[in-house]
Amino acid sequence: MQEQRERVEAVDQLRKPEWLQKKITPAAHAEMEGLLKELNLNTVCQQARCPNITECFRQRQATFLILGRACTRLCSFCSVSKETPLPAEQGEPAAVAEAVCRLKLSHVVITSPTRDDLPDGGARHYAATVVEIRKASPATKIELLIPDLRGDLEALKVVLASEPDILGHNLETVPRLYAIRSGADYQRSLKLLADAHRLRPDLKTKSGLMLGLGEEEDELVAVFEDLVAAGCSYLSLGQYLAPSRQHYPVQRFVEPERFEALKEKALLAGLTHVESAPYVRSSYLAERYLTATPQP
């Protein structure tokens, strides 16, 4: 604990650099928050305290958080609630579909907290959400950002059978730093992506990494290579920002030019499309991945 406090105090001495000064304007969130309240929906934008929330809400964009707001894992970088999860809301898939229609979304990202308390990790709820969106808005591209499902291959098959357009699962960081992902395992996460590609080679898979946690460049390049070997096509790279003093502290504010250099290394490793910048998040500018790369 003493070491953790010393790291926090050291980082507190750092001011956010000029490239990390994006403004959040709560007054601009009223329309989106009204819709979410009416339909009893959650977004990761709100629960994870995303710095892009004002930009996205103004553009009537949101990443929906299904299966409640409470996570069964204790990751030290995440602000999602760690309270006891509630049962899945059976009407939630239809409510998400209605929101997609009312917002006229051409591309939607659906994610969830990790639900180790559910026998299938929430796989059937994900699949039901895809089915409802397809019925209500057939032209909308659907991207799922799923937890590791505890490595359950049958649960993954349920998700894949719903035929999303993109399947995402974030590695988050390099293997050496996996202590911050309580309950997660690097190889299990990598295997999920590899299994998805093996079972559905036509499906684009995607992952994301946070930078500024203490990773080294050679470790990142090794992860890029692992992702390519697992058949992964897409990658997001963004700056980690600690949600509070109680969370894992930022070790470095990564310069924009380094993000560009890492993007080039990821592309050279064989990834098809990479979004890499300080404010990039898994679902930020999500529509670019499919539109920027040729589709079969």
C-alpha positions as YAML, in Angstrom:
chain: A
units: angstrom
residues:
- id: 1
  name: MET
  ca: [0.00, 0.00, 0.00]
- id: 2
  name: GLN
  ca: [2.85, 2.39, 0.80]
- id: 3
  name: GLU
  ca: [4.32, 1.84, -2.65]
- id: 4
  name: GLN
  ca: [0.90, 2.48, -4.23]
- id: 5
  name: ARG
  ca: [0.50, 5.75, -2.29]
- id: 6
  name: GLU
  ca: [3.97, 6.88, -3.33]
- id: 7
  name: ARG
  ca: [3.12, 6.23, -6.98]
- id: 8
  name: VAL
  ca: [-0.12, 8.20, -6.64]
- id: 9
  name: GLU
  ca: [1.69, 11.11, -5.01]
- id: 10
  name: ALA
  ca: [4.34, 11.10, -7.73]
- id: 11
  name: VAL
  ca: [1.75, 11.15, -10.52]
- id: 12
  name: ASP
  ca: [-0.25, 13.84, -8.71]
- id: 13
  name: GLN
  ca: [2.75, 16.11, -9.22]
- id: 14
  name: LEU
  ca: [2.21, 15.80, -12.98]
- id: 15
  name: ARG
  ca: [-0.22, 18.09, -14.69]
- id: 16
  name: LYS
  ca: [-2.17, 16.75, -17.62]
- id: 17
  name: PRO
  ca: [-0.39, 17.89, -20.79]
- id: 18
  name: GLU
  ca: [-2.03, 20.18, -23.29]
- id: 19
  name: TRP
  ca: [-3.15, 17.29, -25.49]
- id: 20
  name: LEU
  ca: [-5.29, 15.95, -22.61]
- id: 21
  name: GLN
  ca: [-7.49, 18.96, -21.96]
- id: 22
  name: LYS
  ca: [-10.77, 17.86, -23.52]
- id: 23
  name: LYS
  ca: [-13.75, 19.59, -21.88]
- id: 24
  name: ILE
  ca: [-16.80, 17.80, -20.50]
- id: 25
  name: THR
  ca: [-20.01, 19.86, -20.70]
- id: 26
  name: PRO
  ca: [-22.81, 18.21, -18.69]
- id: 27
  name: ALA
  ca: [-25.40, 20.60, -20.11]
- id: 28
  name: ALA
  ca: [-24.85, 19.02, -23.53]
- id: 29
  name: HIS
  ca: [-25.87, 15.59, -22.22]
- id: 30
  name: ALA
  ca: [-29.52, 16.38, -21.49]
- id: 31
  name: GLU
  ca: [-31.13, 14.86, -24.62]
- id: 32
  name: MET
  ca: [-29.16, 11.61, -24.42]
- id: 33
  name: GLU
  ca: [-29.61, 11.26, -20.67]
- id: 34
  name: GLY
  ca: [-33.35, 11.80, -21.06]
- id: 35
  name: LEU
  ca: [-33.58, 9.00, -23.62]
- id: 36
  name: LEU
  ca: [-31.50, 6.64, -21.49]
- id: 37
  name: LYS
  ca: [-33.63, 7.34, -18.44]
- id: 38
  name: GLU
  ca: [-36.86, 6.81, -20.38]
- id: 39
  name: LEU
  ca: [-35.68, 3.43, -21.70]
- id: 40
  name: ASN
  ca: [-33.88, 2.45, -18.46]
- id: 41
  name: LEU
  ca: [-30.57, 1.96, -20.25]
- id: 42
  name: ASN
  ca: [-26.96, 2.33, -19.17]
- id: 43
  name: THR
  ca: [-23.93, 3.43, -21.16]
- id: 44
  name: VAL
  ca: [-20.26, 2.74, -20.60]
- id: 45
  name: CYS
  ca: [-19.77, 6.41, -21.45]
- id: 46
  name: GLN
  ca: [-21.29, 7.31, -18.08]
- id: 47
  name: GLN
  ca: [-20.19, 4.36, -15.96]
- id: 48
  name: ALA
  ca: [-16.54, 4.44, -17.07]
- id: 49
  name: ARG
  ca: [-16.38, 8.24, -16.90]
- id: 50
  name: CYS
  ca: [-15.26, 8.45, -20.52]
- id: 51
  name: PRO
  ca: [-13.60, 11.77, -21.38]
- id: 52
  name: ASN
  ca: [-15.27, 11.68, -24.82]
- id: 53
  name: ILE
  ca: [-18.79, 11.69, -23.39]
- id: 54
  name: THR
  ca: [-19.71, 15.25, -24.36]
- id: 55
  name: GLU
  ca: [-18.39, 14.84, -27.90]
- id: 56
  name: CYS
  ca: [-20.29, 11.59, -28.42]
- id: 57
  name: PHE
  ca: [-23.54, 12.57, -26.68]
- id: 58
  name: ARG
  ca: [-23.68, 15.78, -28.73]
- id: 59
  name: GLN
  ca: [-23.45, 13.63, -31.86]
- id: 60
  name: ARG
  ca: [-26.20, 11.33, -30.51]
- id: 61
  name: GLN
  ca: [-23.71, 8.48, -30.15]
- id: 62
  name: ALA
  ca: [-23.50, 6.13, -27.17]
- id: 63
  name: THR
  ca: [-22.01, 2.77, -26.25]
- id: 64
  name: PHE
  ca: [-24.67, 0.74, -24.48]
- id: 65
  name: LEU
  ca: [-23.81, -1.16, -21.32]
- id: 66
  name: ILE
  ca: [-26.07, -4.19, -21.01]
- id: 67
  name: LEU
  ca: [-26.38, -6.67, -18.13]
- id: 68
  name: GLY
  ca: [-26.39, -3.96, -15.48]
- id: 69
  name: ARG
  ca: [-23.80, -1.61, -14.05]
- id: 70
  name: ALA
  ca: [-22.03, -3.93, -11.58]
- id: 71
  name: CYS
  ca: [-18.95, -5.98, -12.44]
- id: 72
  name: THR
  ca: [-17.84, -9.21, -10.77]
- id: 73
  name: ARG
  ca: [-14.15, -8.46, -11.34]
- id: 74
  name: LEU
  ca: [-12.00, -6.06, -9.31]
- id: 75
  name: CYS
  ca: [-9.79, -4.46, -11.96]
- id: 76
  name: SER
  ca: [-7.85, -1.56, -10.43]
- id: 77
  name: PHE
  ca: [-8.12, 0.70, -13.48]
- id: 78
  name: CYS
  ca: [-11.89, 0.71, -13.98]
- id: 79
  name: SER
  ca: [-14.62, 2.83, -12.39]
- id: 80
  name: VAL
  ca: [-17.54, 0.49, -13.19]
- id: 81
  name: SER
  ca: [-19.41, -0.45, -9.98]
- id: 82
  name: LYS
  ca: [-18.22, -3.48, -7.98]
- id: 83
  name: GLU
  ca: [-21.52, -3.98, -6.13]
- id: 84
  name: THR
  ca: [-23.48, -7.24, -6.26]
- id: 85
  name: PRO
  ca: [-24.95, -7.56, -9.78]
- id: 86
  name: LEU
  ca: [-28.70, -7.65, -10.34]
- id: 87
  name: PRO
  ca: [-30.43, -10.21, -12.59]
- id: 88
  name: ALA
  ca: [-30.42, -9.38, -16.30]
- id: 89
  name: GLU
  ca: [-33.34, -7.21, -17.44]
- id: 90
  name: GLN
  ca: [-35.33, -9.30, -19.92]
- id: 91
  name: GLY
  ca: [-36.66, -6.21, -21.70]
- id: 92
  name: GLU
  ca: [-33.22, -4.68, -22.15]
- id: 93
  name: PRO
  ca: [-32.43, -6.07, -25.65]
- id: 94
  name: ALA
  ca: [-35.64, -4.53, -27.06]
- id: 95
  name: ALA
  ca: [-34.94, -1.24, -25.26]
- id: 96
  name: VAL
  ca: [-31.46, -1.06, -26.80]
- id: 97
  name: ALA
  ca: [-32.98, -1.72, -30.22]
- id: 98
  name: GLU
  ca: [-35.47, 1.11, -29.69]
- id: 99
  name: ALA
  ca: [-32.66, 3.48, -28.71]
- id: 100
  name: VAL
  ca: [-30.70, 2.50, -31.84]
- id: 101
  name: CYS
  ca: [-33.74, 3.38, -33.96]
- id: 102
  name: ARG
  ca: [-34.48, 6.66, -32.20]
- id: 103
  name: LEU
  ca: [-30.85, 7.77, -32.42]
- id: 104
  name: LYS
  ca: [-30.68, 6.59, -36.07]
- id: 105
  name: LEU
  ca: [-27.38, 4.85, -35.41]
- id: 106
  name: SER
  ca: [-25.60, 3.40, -38.43]
- id: 107
  name: HIS
  ca: [-23.07, 1.68, -36.14]
- id: 108
  name: VAL
  ca: [-23.66, 0.67, -32.52]
- id: 109
  name: VAL
  ca: [-21.32, -0.76, -29.90]
- id: 110
  name: ILE
  ca: [-22.73, -2.99, -27.16]
- id: 111
  name: THR
  ca: [-20.66, -3.95, -24.12]
- id: 112
  name: SER
  ca: [-21.20, -5.10, -20.53]
- id: 113
  name: PRO
  ca: [-19.48, -5.53, -17.22]
- id: 114
  name: THR
  ca: [-18.03, -8.98, -16.60]
- id: 115
  name: ARG
  ca: [-20.77, -11.24, -15.21]
- id: 116
  name: ASP
  ca: [-19.04, -14.29, -13.78]
- id: 117
  name: ASP
  ca: [-22.18, -14.89, -11.72]
- id: 118
  name: LEU
  ca: [-24.15, -15.89, -14.83]
- id: 119
  name: PRO
  ca: [-23.76, -19.47, -16.14]
- id: 120
  name: ASP
  ca: [-23.01, -18.28, -19.68]
- id: 121
  name: GLY
  ca: [-21.36, -14.99, -18.71]
- id: 122
  name: GLY
  ca: [-24.22, -13.12, -20.37]
- id: 123
  name: ALA
  ca: [-23.75, -14.66, -23.83]
- id: 124
  name: ARG
  ca: [-27.47, -15.24, -24.46]
- id: 125
  name: HIS
  ca: [-28.28, -11.68, -23.45]
- id: 126
  name: TYR
  ca: [-25.74, -10.38, -25.97]
- id: 127
  name: ALA
  ca: [-27.23, -12.61, -28.66]
- id: 128
  name: ALA
  ca: [-30.78, -11.48, -27.83]
- id: 129
  name: THR
  ca: [-29.68, -7.86, -28.12]
- id: 130
  name: VAL
  ca: [-28.24, -8.45, -31.59]
- id: 131
  name: VAL
  ca: [-31.47, -10.20, -32.66]
- id: 132
  name: GLU
  ca: [-33.61, -7.26, -31.48]
- id: 133
  name: ILE
  ca: [-31.42, -4.67, -33.21]
- id: 134
  name: ARG
  ca: [-31.46, -6.66, -36.46]
- id: 135
  name: LYS
  ca: [-35.28, -6.74, -36.36]
- id: 136
  name: ALA
  ca: [-35.65, -3.04, -35.59]
- id: 137
  name: SER
  ca: [-32.79, -1.60, -37.68]
- id: 138
  name: PRO
  ca: [-31.44, -4.11, -40.22]
- id: 139
  name: ALA
  ca: [-28.93, -1.69, -41.75]
- id: 140
  name: THR
  ca: [-27.16, -0.89, -38.47]
- id: 141
  name: LYS
  ca: [-23.71, -2.39, -38.06]
- id: 142
  name: ILE
  ca: [-23.42, -4.12, -34.69]
- id: 143
  name: GLU
  ca: [-20.19, -4.32, -32.72]
- id: 144
  name: LEU
  ca: [-20.00, -6.37, -29.53]
- id: 145
  name: LEU
  ca: [-17.29, -5.76, -26.95]
- id: 146
  name: ILE
  ca: [-17.51, -8.83, -24.74]
- id: 147
  name: PRO
  ca: [-15.82, -10.03, -21.53]
- id: 148
  name: ASP
  ca: [-13.73, -13.21, -21.56]
- id: 149
  name: LEU
  ca: [-16.73, -15.45, -20.69]
- id: 150
  name: ARG
  ca: [-14.31, -17.34, -18.41]
- id: 151
  name: GLY
  ca: [-12.99, -19.08, -21.51]
- id: 152
  name: ASP
  ca: [-16.30, -20.89, -22.11]
- id: 153
  name: LEU
  ca: [-16.24, -21.92, -25.77]
- id: 154
  name: GLU
  ca: [-19.94, -22.80, -25.85]
- id: 155
  name: ALA
  ca: [-20.85, -19.34, -24.55]
- id: 156
  name: LEU
  ca: [-18.67, -17.78, -27.26]
- id: 157
  name: LYS
  ca: [-20.48, -19.89, -29.88]
- id: 158
  name: VAL
  ca: [-23.81, -18.45, -28.68]
- id: 159
  name: VAL
  ca: [-22.50, -14.91, -29.20]
- id: 160
  name: LEU
  ca: [-21.04, -15.74, -32.61]
- id: 161
  name: ALA
  ca: [-24.29, -17.37, -33.76]
- id: 162
  name: SER
  ca: [-26.01, -13.97, -33.46]
- id: 163
  name: GLU
  ca: [-23.72, -12.75, -36.28]
- id: 164
  name: PRO
  ca: [-22.40, -9.38, -35.08]
- id: 165
  name: ASP
  ca: [-20.40, -7.35, -37.61]
- id: 166
  name: ILE
  ca: [-17.42, -6.94, -35.25]
- id: 167
  name: LEU
  ca: [-16.51, -8.91, -32.14]
- id: 168
  name: GLY
  ca: [-14.25, -7.10, -29.71]
- id: 169
  name: HIS
  ca: [-12.44, -8.19, -26.57]
- id: 170
  name: ASN
  ca: [-9.84, -5.95, -24.97]
- id: 171
  name: LEU
  ca: [-6.47, -7.25, -23.81]
- id: 172
  name: GLU
  ca: [-6.12, -3.87, -22.02]
- id: 173
  name: THR
  ca: [-2.38, -4.11, -21.29]
- id: 174
  name: VAL
  ca: [0.77, -6.21, -21.68]
- id: 175
  name: PRO
  ca: [1.09, -9.58, -19.87]
- id: 176
  name: ARG
  ca: [3.55, -8.26, -17.26]
- id: 177
  name: LEU
  ca: [0.96, -5.81, -15.95]
- id: 178
  name: TYR
  ca: [-1.98, -8.20, -15.74]
- id: 179
  name: ALA
  ca: [-2.18, -7.84, -11.96]
- id: 180
  name: ILE
  ca: [-4.36, -4.77, -12.65]
- id: 181
  name: ARG
  ca: [-6.91, -7.06, -14.36]
- id: 182
  name: SER
  ca: [-8.07, -9.02, -11.33]
- id: 183
  name: GLY
  ca: [-9.54, -12.36, -12.42]
- id: 184
  name: ALA
  ca: [-8.35, -12.00, -16.02]
- id: 185
  name: ASP
  ca: [-5.69, -14.01, -17.84]
- id: 186
  name: TYR
  ca: [-3.76, -12.80, -20.89]
- id: 187
  name: GLN
  ca: [-3.67, -16.18, -22.62]
- id: 188
  name: ARG
  ca: [-7.38, -16.77, -21.98]
- id: 189
  name: SER
  ca: [-8.24, -13.40, -23.50]
- id: 190
  name: LEU
  ca: [-5.99, -14.06, -26.48]
- id: 191
  name: LYS
  ca: [-7.54, -17.50, -26.95]
- id: 192
  name: LEU
  ca: [-11.03, -16.00, -27.02]
- id: 193
  name: LEU
  ca: [-10.00, -13.86, -29.99]
- id: 194
  name: ALA
  ca: [-8.28, -16.81, -31.66]
- id: 195
  name: ASP
  ca: [-11.31, -19.06, -31.13]
- id: 196
  name: ALA
  ca: [-13.62, -16.42, -32.58]
- id: 197
  name: HIS
  ca: [-11.44, -16.17, -35.68]
- id: 198
  name: ARG
  ca: [-11.21, -19.96, -36.01]
- id: 199
  name: LEU
  ca: [-14.97, -20.42, -35.69]
- id: 200
  name: ARG
  ca: [-15.90, -17.41, -37.84]
- id: 201
  name: PRO
  ca: [-12.92, -16.50, -40.06]
- id: 202
  name: ASP
  ca: [-15.12, -14.01, -41.94]
- id: 203
  name: LEU
  ca: [-15.85, -12.03, -38.77]
- id: 204
  name: LYS
  ca: [-13.64, -9.06, -37.95]
- id: 205
  name: THR
  ca: [-12.24, -9.18, -34.43]
- id: 206
  name: LYS
  ca: [-10.94, -6.23, -32.48]
- id: 207
  name: SER
  ca: [-8.99, -5.49, -29.31]
- id: 208
  name: GLY
  ca: [-7.85, -2.49, -27.31]
- id: 209
  name: LEU
  ca: [-4.88, -1.46, -25.19]
- id: 210
  name: MET
  ca: [-4.44, 1.34, -22.67]
- id: 211
  name: LEU
  ca: [-1.08, 3.11, -22.67]
- id: 212
  name: GLY
  ca: [0.60, 4.86, -19.77]
- id: 213
  name: LEU
  ca: [0.40, 1.95, -17.31]
- id: 214
  name: GLY
  ca: [4.13, 1.28, -17.32]
- id: 215
  name: GLU
  ca: [4.37, -0.86, -20.46]
- id: 216
  name: GLU
  ca: [7.52, -0.91, -22.61]
- id: 217
  name: GLU
  ca: [7.54, -0.59, -26.39]
- id: 218
  name: ASP
  ca: [8.93, -4.07, -27.02]
- id: 219
  name: GLU
  ca: [6.14, -5.50, -24.86]
- id: 220
  name: LEU
  ca: [3.54, -3.68, -26.95]
- id: 221
  name: VAL
  ca: [5.04, -4.94, -30.20]
- id: 222
  name: ALA
  ca: [4.90, -8.49, -28.82]
- id: 223
  name: VAL
  ca: [1.19, -8.00, -28.06]
- id: 224
  name: PHE
  ca: [0.61, -6.68, -31.59]
- id: 225
  name: GLU
  ca: [2.21, -9.85, -32.94]
- id: 226
  name: ASP
  ca: [0.13, -12.03, -30.62]
- id: 227
  name: LEU
  ca: [-3.05, -10.33, -31.84]
- id: 228
  name: VAL
  ca: [-2.16, -10.88, -35.48]
- id: 229
  name: ALA
  ca: [-1.36, -14.54, -34.77]
- id: 230
  name: ALA
  ca: [-4.83, -14.81, -33.18]
- id: 231
  name: GLY
  ca: [-6.43, -13.49, -36.39]
- id: 232
  name: CYS
  ca: [-7.32, -10.09, -34.95]
- id: 233
  name: SER
  ca: [-7.90, -7.33, -37.50]
- id: 234
  name: TYR
  ca: [-8.55, -4.15, -35.53]
- id: 235
  name: LEU
  ca: [-6.88, -2.40, -32.59]
- id: 236
  name: SER
  ca: [-7.47, 0.73, -30.51]
- id: 237
  name: LEU
  ca: [-4.67, 2.43, -28.55]
- id: 238
  name: GLY
  ca: [-5.51, 5.17, -26.05]
- id: 239
  name: GLN
  ca: [-4.16, 6.92, -22.97]
- id: 240
  name: TYR
  ca: [-5.08, 5.44, -19.60]
- id: 241
  name: LEU
  ca: [-6.57, 8.05, -17.25]
- id: 242
  name: ALA
  ca: [-7.10, 6.99, -13.63]
- id: 243
  name: PRO
  ca: [-10.77, 7.53, -12.66]
- id: 244
  name: SER
  ca: [-9.77, 8.52, -9.09]
- id: 245
  name: ARG
  ca: [-6.90, 8.50, -6.59]
- id: 246
  name: GLN
  ca: [-8.06, 5.06, -5.47]
- id: 247
  name: HIS
  ca: [-7.42, 3.54, -8.90]
- id: 248
  name: TYR
  ca: [-4.13, 2.41, -10.43]
- id: 249
  name: PRO
  ca: [-2.11, 5.58, -11.07]
- id: 250
  name: VAL
  ca: [-1.00, 6.80, -14.48]
- id: 251
  name: GLN
  ca: [2.68, 6.08, -14.99]
- id: 252
  name: ARG
  ca: [3.13, 8.22, -18.09]
- id: 253
  name: PHE
  ca: [1.24, 10.61, -20.32]
- id: 254
  name: VAL
  ca: [2.10, 9.26, -23.75]
- id: 255
  name: GLU
  ca: [2.87, 11.88, -26.38]
- id: 256
  name: PRO
  ca: [0.69, 12.03, -29.54]
- id: 257
  name: GLU
  ca: [3.70, 11.39, -31.76]
- id: 258
  name: ARG
  ca: [4.40, 8.14, -29.88]
- id: 259
  name: PHE
  ca: [0.82, 7.06, -30.51]
- id: 260
  name: GLU
  ca: [1.45, 7.63, -34.22]
- id: 261
  name: ALA
  ca: [4.69, 5.63, -34.11]
- id: 262
  name: LEU
  ca: [2.98, 2.75, -32.31]
- id: 263
  name: LYS
  ca: [0.17, 2.79, -34.86]
- id: 264
  name: GLU
  ca: [2.74, 2.27, -37.60]
- id: 265
  name: LYS
  ca: [4.32, -0.61, -35.68]
- id: 266
  name: ALA
  ca: [0.91, -2.23, -35.19]
- id: 267
  name: LEU
  ca: [0.13, -1.95, -38.90]
- id: 268
  name: LEU
  ca: [3.55, -3.34, -39.78]
- id: 269
  name: ALA
  ca: [2.82, -6.29, -37.48]
- id: 270
  name: GLY
  ca: [-0.19, -7.08, -39.67]
- id: 271
  name: LEU
  ca: [-3.23, -5.43, -38.09]
- id: 272
  name: THR
  ca: [-5.66, -4.10, -40.68]
- id: 273
  name: HIS
  ca: [-6.89, -0.89, -39.04]
- id: 274
  name: VAL
  ca: [-5.61, 0.91, -35.95]
- id: 275
  name: GLU
  ca: [-6.96, 3.98, -34.16]
- id: 276
  name: SER
  ca: [-4.20, 5.39, -31.97]
- id: 277
  name: ALA
  ca: [-4.33, 8.69, -30.10]
- id: 278
  name: PRO
  ca: [-4.58, 9.88, -26.48]
- id: 279
  name: TYR
  ca: [-8.38, 10.04, -26.42]
- id: 280
  name: VAL
  ca: [-9.04, 6.87, -28.42]
- id: 281
  name: ARG
  ca: [-11.19, 4.33, -26.59]
- id: 282
  name: SER
  ca: [-12.53, 0.92, -27.68]
- id: 283
  name: SER
  ca: [-15.77, 2.33, -29.06]
- id: 284
  name: TYR
  ca: [-14.57, 5.82, -30.00]
- id: 285
  name: LEU
  ca: [-14.87, 6.39, -33.77]
- id: 286
  name: ALA
  ca: [-15.96, 2.75, -33.99]
- id: 287
  name: GLU
  ca: [-17.58, 3.19, -37.41]
- id: 288
  name: ARG
  ca: [-14.17, 3.93, -38.95]
- id: 289
  name: TYR
  ca: [-12.89, 0.38, -38.63]
- id: 290
  name: LEU
  ca: [-15.32, -1.14, -41.14]
- id: 291
  name: THR
  ca: [-15.53, 1.86, -43.46]
- id: 292
  name: ALA
  ca: [-11.76, 2.37, -43.65]
- id: 293
  name: THR
  ca: [-10.99, -1.22, -44.69]
- id: 294
  name: PRO
  ca: [-12.24, -3.16, -47.72]
- id: 295
  name: GLN
  ca: [-15.04, -5.59, -46.92]
- id: 296
  name: PRO
  ca: [-15.52, -8.94, -48.71]
...
